[in-house]
PDB file of C-alpha atoms in Angstrom:
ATOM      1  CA  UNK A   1      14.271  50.969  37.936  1.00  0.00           C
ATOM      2  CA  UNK A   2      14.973  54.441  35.823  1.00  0.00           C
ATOM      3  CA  UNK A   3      16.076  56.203  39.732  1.00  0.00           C
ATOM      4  CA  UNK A   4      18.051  52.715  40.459  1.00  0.00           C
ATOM      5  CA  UNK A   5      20.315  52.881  37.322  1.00  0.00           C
ATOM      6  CA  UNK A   6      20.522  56.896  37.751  1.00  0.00           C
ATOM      7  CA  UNK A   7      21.790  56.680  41.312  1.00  0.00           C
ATOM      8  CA  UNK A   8      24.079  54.192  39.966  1.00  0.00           C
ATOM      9  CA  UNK A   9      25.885  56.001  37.343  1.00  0.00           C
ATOM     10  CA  UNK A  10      25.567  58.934  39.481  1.00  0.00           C
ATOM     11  CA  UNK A  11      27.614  56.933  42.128  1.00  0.00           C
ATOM     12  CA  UNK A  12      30.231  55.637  39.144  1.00  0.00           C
ATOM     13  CA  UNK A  13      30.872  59.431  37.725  1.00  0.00           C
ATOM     14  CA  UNK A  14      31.731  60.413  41.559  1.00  0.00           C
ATOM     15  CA  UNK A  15      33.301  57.751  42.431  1.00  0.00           C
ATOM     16  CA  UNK A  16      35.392  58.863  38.568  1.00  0.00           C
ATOM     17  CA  UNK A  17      35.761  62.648  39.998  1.00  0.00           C
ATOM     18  CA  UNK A  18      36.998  61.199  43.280  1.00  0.00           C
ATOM     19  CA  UNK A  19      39.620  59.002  41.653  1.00  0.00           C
ATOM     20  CA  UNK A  20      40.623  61.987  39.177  1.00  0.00           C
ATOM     21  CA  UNK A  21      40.809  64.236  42.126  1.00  0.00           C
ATOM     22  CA  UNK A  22      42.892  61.821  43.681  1.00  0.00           C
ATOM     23  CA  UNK A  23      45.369  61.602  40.531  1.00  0.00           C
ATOM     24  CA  UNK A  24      45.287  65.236  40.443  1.00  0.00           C
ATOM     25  CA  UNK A  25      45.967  65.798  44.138  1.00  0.00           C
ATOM     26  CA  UNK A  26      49.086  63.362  43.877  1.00  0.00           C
ATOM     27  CA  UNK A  27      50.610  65.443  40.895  1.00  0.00           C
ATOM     28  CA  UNK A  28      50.305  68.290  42.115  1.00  0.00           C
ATOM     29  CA  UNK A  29      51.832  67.097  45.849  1.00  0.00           C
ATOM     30  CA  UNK A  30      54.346  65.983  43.304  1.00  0.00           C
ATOM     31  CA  UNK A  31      55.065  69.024  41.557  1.00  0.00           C
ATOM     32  CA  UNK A  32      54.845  70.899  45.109  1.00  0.00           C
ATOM     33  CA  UNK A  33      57.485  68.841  46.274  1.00  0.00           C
ATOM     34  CA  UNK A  34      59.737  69.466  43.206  1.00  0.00           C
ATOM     35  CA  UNK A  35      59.885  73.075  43.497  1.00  0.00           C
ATOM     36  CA  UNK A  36      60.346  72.579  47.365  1.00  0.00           C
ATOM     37  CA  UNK A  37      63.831  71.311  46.217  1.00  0.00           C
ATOM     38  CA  UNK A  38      65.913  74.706  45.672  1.00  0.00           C
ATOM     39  CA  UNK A  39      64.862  75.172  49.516  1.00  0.00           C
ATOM     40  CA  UNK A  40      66.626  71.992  50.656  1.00  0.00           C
ATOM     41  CA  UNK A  41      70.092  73.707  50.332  1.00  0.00           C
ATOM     42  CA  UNK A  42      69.141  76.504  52.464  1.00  0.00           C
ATOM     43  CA  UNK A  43      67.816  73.942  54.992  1.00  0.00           C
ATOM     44  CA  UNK A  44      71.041  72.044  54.694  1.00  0.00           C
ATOM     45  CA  UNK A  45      72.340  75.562  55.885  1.00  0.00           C
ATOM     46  CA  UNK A  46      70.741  76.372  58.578  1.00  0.00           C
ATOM     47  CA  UNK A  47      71.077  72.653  60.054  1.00  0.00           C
ATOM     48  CA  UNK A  48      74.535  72.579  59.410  1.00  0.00           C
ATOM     49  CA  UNK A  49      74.963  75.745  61.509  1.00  0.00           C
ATOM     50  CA  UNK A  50      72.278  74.615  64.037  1.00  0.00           C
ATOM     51  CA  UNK A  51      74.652  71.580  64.867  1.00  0.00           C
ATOM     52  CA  UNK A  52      77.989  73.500  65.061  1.00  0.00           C
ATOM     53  CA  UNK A  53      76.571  76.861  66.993  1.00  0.00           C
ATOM     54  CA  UNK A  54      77.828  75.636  70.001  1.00  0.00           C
ATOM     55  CA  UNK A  55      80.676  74.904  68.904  1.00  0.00           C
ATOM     56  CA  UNK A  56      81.377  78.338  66.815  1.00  0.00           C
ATOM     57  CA  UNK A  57      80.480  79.725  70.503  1.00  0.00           C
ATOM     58  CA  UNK A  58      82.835  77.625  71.953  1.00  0.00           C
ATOM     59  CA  UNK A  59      85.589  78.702  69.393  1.00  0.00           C
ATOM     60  CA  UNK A  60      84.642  82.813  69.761  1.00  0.00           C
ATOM     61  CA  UNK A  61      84.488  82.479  72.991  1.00  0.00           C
ATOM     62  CA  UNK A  62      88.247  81.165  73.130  1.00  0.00           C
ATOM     63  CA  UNK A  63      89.738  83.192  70.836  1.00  0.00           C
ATOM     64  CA  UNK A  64      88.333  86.406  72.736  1.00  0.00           C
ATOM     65  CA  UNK A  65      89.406  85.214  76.004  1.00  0.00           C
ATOM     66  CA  UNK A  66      91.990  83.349  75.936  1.00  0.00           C
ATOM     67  CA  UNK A  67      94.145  84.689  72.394  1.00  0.00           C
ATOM     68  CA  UNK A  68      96.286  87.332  72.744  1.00  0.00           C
ATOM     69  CA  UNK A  69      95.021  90.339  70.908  1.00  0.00           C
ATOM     70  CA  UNK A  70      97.497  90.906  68.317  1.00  0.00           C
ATOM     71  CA  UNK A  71      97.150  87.025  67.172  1.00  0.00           C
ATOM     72  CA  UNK A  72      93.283  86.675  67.642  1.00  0.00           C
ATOM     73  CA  UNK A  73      93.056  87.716  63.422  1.00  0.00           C
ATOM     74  CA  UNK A  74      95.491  85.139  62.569  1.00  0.00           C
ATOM     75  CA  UNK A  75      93.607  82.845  64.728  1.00  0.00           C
ATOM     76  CA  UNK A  76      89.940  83.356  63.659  1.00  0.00           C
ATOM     77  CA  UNK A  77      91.411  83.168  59.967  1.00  0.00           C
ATOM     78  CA  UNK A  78      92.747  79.634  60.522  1.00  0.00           C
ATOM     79  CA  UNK A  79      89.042  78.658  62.189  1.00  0.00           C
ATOM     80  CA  UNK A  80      87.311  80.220  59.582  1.00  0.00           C
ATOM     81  CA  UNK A  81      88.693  78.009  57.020  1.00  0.00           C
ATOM     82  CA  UNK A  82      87.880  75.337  58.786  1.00  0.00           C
ATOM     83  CA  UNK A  83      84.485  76.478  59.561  1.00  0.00           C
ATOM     84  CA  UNK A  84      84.231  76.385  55.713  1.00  0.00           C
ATOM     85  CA  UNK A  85      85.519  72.841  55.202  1.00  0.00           C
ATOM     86  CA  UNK A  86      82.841  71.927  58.045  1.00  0.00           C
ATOM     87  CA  UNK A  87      80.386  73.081  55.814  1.00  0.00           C
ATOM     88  CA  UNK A  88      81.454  71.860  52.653  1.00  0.00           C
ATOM     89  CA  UNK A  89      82.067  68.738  53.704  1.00  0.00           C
ATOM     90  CA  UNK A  90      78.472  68.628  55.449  1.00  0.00           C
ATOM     91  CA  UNK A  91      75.896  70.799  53.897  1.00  0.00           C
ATOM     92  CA  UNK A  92      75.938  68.391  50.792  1.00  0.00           C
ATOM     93  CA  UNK A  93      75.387  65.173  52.830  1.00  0.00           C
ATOM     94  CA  UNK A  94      72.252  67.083  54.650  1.00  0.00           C
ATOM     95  CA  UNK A  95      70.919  68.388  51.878  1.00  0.00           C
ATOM     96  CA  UNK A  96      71.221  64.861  49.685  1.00  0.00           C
ATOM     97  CA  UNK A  97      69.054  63.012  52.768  1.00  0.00           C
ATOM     98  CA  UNK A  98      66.545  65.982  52.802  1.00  0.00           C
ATOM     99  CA  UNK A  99      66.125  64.970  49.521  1.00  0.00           C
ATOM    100  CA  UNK A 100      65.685  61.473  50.048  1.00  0.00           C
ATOM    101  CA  UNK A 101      63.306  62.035  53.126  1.00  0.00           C
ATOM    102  CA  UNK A 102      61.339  64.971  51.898  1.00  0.00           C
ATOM    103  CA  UNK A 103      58.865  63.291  49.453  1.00  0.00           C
ATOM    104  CA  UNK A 104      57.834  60.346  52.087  1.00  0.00           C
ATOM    105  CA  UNK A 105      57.642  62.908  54.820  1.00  0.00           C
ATOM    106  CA  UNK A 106      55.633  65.778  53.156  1.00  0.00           C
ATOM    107  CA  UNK A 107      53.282  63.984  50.962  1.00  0.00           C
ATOM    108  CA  UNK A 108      51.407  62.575  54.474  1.00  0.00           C
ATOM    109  CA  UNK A 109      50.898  66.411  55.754  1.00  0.00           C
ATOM    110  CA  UNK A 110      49.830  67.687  52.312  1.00  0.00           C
ATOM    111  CA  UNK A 111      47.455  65.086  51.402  1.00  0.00           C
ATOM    112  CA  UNK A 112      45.614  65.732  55.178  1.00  0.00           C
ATOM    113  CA  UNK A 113      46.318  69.471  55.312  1.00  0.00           C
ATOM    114  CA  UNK A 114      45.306  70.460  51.349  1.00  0.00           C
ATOM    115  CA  UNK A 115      42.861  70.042  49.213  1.00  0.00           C
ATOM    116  CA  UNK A 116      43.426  69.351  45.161  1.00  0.00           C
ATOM    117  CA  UNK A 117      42.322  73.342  44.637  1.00  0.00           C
ATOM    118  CA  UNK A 118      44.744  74.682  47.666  1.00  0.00           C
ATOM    119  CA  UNK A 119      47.602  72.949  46.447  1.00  0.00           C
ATOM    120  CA  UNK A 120      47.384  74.483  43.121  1.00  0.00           C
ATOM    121  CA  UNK A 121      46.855  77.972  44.555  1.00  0.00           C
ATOM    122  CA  UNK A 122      50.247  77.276  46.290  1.00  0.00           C
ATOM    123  CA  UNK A 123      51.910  76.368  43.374  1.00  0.00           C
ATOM    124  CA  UNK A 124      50.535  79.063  41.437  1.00  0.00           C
ATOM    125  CA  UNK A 125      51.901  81.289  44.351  1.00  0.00           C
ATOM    126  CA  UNK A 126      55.469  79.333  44.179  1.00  0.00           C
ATOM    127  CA  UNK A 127      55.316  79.576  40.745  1.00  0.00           C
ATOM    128  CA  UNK A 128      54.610  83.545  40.418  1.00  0.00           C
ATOM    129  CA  UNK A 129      56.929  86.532  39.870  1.00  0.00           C
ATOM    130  CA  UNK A 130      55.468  88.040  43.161  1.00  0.00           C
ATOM    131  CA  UNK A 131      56.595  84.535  44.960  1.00  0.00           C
ATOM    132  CA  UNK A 132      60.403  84.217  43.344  1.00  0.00           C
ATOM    133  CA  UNK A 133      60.928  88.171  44.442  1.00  0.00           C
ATOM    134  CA  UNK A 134      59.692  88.005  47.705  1.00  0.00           C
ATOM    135  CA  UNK A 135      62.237  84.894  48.081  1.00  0.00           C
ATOM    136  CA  UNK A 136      65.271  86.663  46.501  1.00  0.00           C
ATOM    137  CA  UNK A 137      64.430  89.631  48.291  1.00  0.00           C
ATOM    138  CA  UNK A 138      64.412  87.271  52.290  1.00  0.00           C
ATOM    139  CA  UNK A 139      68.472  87.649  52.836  1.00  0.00           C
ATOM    140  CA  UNK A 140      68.147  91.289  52.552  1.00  0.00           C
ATOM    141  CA  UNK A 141      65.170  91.859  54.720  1.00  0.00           C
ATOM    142  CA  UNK A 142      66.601  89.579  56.667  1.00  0.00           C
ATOM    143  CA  UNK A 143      70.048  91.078  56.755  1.00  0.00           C
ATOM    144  CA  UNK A 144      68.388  94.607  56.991  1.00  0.00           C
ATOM    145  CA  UNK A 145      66.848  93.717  60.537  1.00  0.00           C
ATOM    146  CA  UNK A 146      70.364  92.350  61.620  1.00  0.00           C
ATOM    147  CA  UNK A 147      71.751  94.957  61.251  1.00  0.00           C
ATOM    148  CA  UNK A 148      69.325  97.938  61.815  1.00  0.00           C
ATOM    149  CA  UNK A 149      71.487  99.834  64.617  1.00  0.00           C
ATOM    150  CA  UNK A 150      68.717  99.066  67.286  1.00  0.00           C
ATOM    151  CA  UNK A 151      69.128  95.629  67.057  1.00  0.00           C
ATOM    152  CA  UNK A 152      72.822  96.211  69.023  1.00  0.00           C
ATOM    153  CA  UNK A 153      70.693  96.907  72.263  1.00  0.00           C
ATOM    154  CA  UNK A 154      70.575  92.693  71.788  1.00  0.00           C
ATOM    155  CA  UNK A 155      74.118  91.895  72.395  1.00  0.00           C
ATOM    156  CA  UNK A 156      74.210  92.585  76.207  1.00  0.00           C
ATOM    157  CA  UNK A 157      71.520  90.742  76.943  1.00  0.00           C
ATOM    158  CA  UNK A 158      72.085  87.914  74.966  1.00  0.00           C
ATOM    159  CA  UNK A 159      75.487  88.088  75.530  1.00  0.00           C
ATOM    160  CA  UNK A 160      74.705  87.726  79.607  1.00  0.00           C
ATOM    161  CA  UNK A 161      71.971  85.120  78.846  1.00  0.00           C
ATOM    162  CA  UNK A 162      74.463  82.446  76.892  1.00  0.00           C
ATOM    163  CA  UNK A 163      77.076  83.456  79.864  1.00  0.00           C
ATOM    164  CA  UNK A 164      74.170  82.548  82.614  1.00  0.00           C
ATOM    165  CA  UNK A 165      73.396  79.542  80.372  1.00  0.00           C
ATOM    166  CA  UNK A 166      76.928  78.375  79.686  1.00  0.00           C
ATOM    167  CA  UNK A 167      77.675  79.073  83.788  1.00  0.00           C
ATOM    168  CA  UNK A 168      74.730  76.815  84.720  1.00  0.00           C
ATOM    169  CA  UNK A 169      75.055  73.876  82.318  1.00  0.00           C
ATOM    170  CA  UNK A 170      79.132  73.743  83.827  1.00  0.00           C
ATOM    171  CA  UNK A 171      77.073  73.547  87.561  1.00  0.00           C
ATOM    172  CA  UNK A 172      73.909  70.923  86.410  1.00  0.00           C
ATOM    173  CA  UNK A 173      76.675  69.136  84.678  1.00  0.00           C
ATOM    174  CA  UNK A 174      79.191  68.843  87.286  1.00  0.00           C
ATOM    175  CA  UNK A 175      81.822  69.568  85.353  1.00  0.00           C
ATOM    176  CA  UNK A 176      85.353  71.519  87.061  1.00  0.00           C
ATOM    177  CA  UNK A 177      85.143  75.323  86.049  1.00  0.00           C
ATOM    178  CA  UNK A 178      88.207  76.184  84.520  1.00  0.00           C
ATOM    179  CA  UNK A 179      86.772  79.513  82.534  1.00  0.00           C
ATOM    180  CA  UNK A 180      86.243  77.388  79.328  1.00  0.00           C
ATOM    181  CA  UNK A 181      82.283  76.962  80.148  1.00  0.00           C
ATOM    182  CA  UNK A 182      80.446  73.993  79.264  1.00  0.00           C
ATOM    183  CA  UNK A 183      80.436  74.391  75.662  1.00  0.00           C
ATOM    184  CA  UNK A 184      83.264  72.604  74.926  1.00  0.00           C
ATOM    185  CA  UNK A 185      83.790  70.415  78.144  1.00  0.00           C
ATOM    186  CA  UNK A 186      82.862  66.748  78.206  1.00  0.00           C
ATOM    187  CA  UNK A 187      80.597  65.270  81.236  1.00  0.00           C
ATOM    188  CA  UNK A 188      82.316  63.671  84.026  1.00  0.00           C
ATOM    189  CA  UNK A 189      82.956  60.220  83.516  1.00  0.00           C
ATOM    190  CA  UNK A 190      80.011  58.044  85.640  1.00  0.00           C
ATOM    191  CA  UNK A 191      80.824  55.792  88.564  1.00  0.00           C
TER     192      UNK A 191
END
């Protein structure tokens, strides 16, 4: 009888740990998720600019081609201010729904991919000195590779690849080549 009531509050003080891990593992997936939230502008960003590129290619494109030289400033000043309102008026109304959606879609991943004890050694991380300098210090690294003089050997190539790309999607798409490539052209109609 002794072993019978010892296994059973055995089981009832894990079955207690379990429960407080459980609490604990939801606050801190909580507190994860709250300092995730400086990062949601950035994301806002970078899908912002993800869903105009080809349109920004478009637009270059033009104005090298087809503007006369001594007008193409005049002309990429007018489209950069309204590259700006594009993102004014859109990187807030990302960044508000990857608030919304970011608890309900992260807590799922973090609960399966984390323990309790990894979750608060990634805080602590997020939390550190070491963490907030490495993340200041990302735009310059960043903008150091872009513009480290090697990385100018990339422009031809690219440069021919988005040409090859824009040439084929004007074939696969049927559409009339006129030199404006498929960037900005609409499909043909369907019959």
């Amino acid at each position: 009888m002794k072993t019978f009531k010892l296994a059973l509050v055995s089981a009832a003080l894990a079955s207690a740990a379990s429960a407080g891990w459980a609490q604990d593992k939801a606050a801190l997936i909580k507190e994860f998720i709250e300092i995730q939230k400086p990062g949601y502008e950035l994301l806002a960003q970078n899908i912002a600019q993800q869903e105009a590129a080809p349109v920004l290619a478009a637009s270059s494109r033009f104005v090298q081609e087809r503007v006369p030289a001594d007008k193409r400033e005049t002309v990429a000043k007018a489209g950069e201010a309204e590259v700006q309102k594009y993102f004014d008026a859109v990187v807030p109304i990302i960044r508000d729904k990857v608030a919304q959606v970011a608890p309900g879609a992260i807590t799922p991943v973090l609960e399966q991919e984390f323990s309790a004890e990894e979750l608060k050694m990634a805080i602590d991380w997020m939390k550190s000195s070491a963490s907030r300098k490495l993340a200041g210090a990302q735009p310059k690294m960043v903008q150091a590779i872009m513009t480290a003089p090697s990385m100018s050997e990339l422009e031809s190539p690219i440069t021919t690849q988005v040409k090859r790309l824009d040439d084929a999607m004007v074939k696969a798409l049927g559409v009339p080549a006129d030199g404006g490539g498929a960037a900005n052209k609409k499909a043909p109609a369907k019959k």
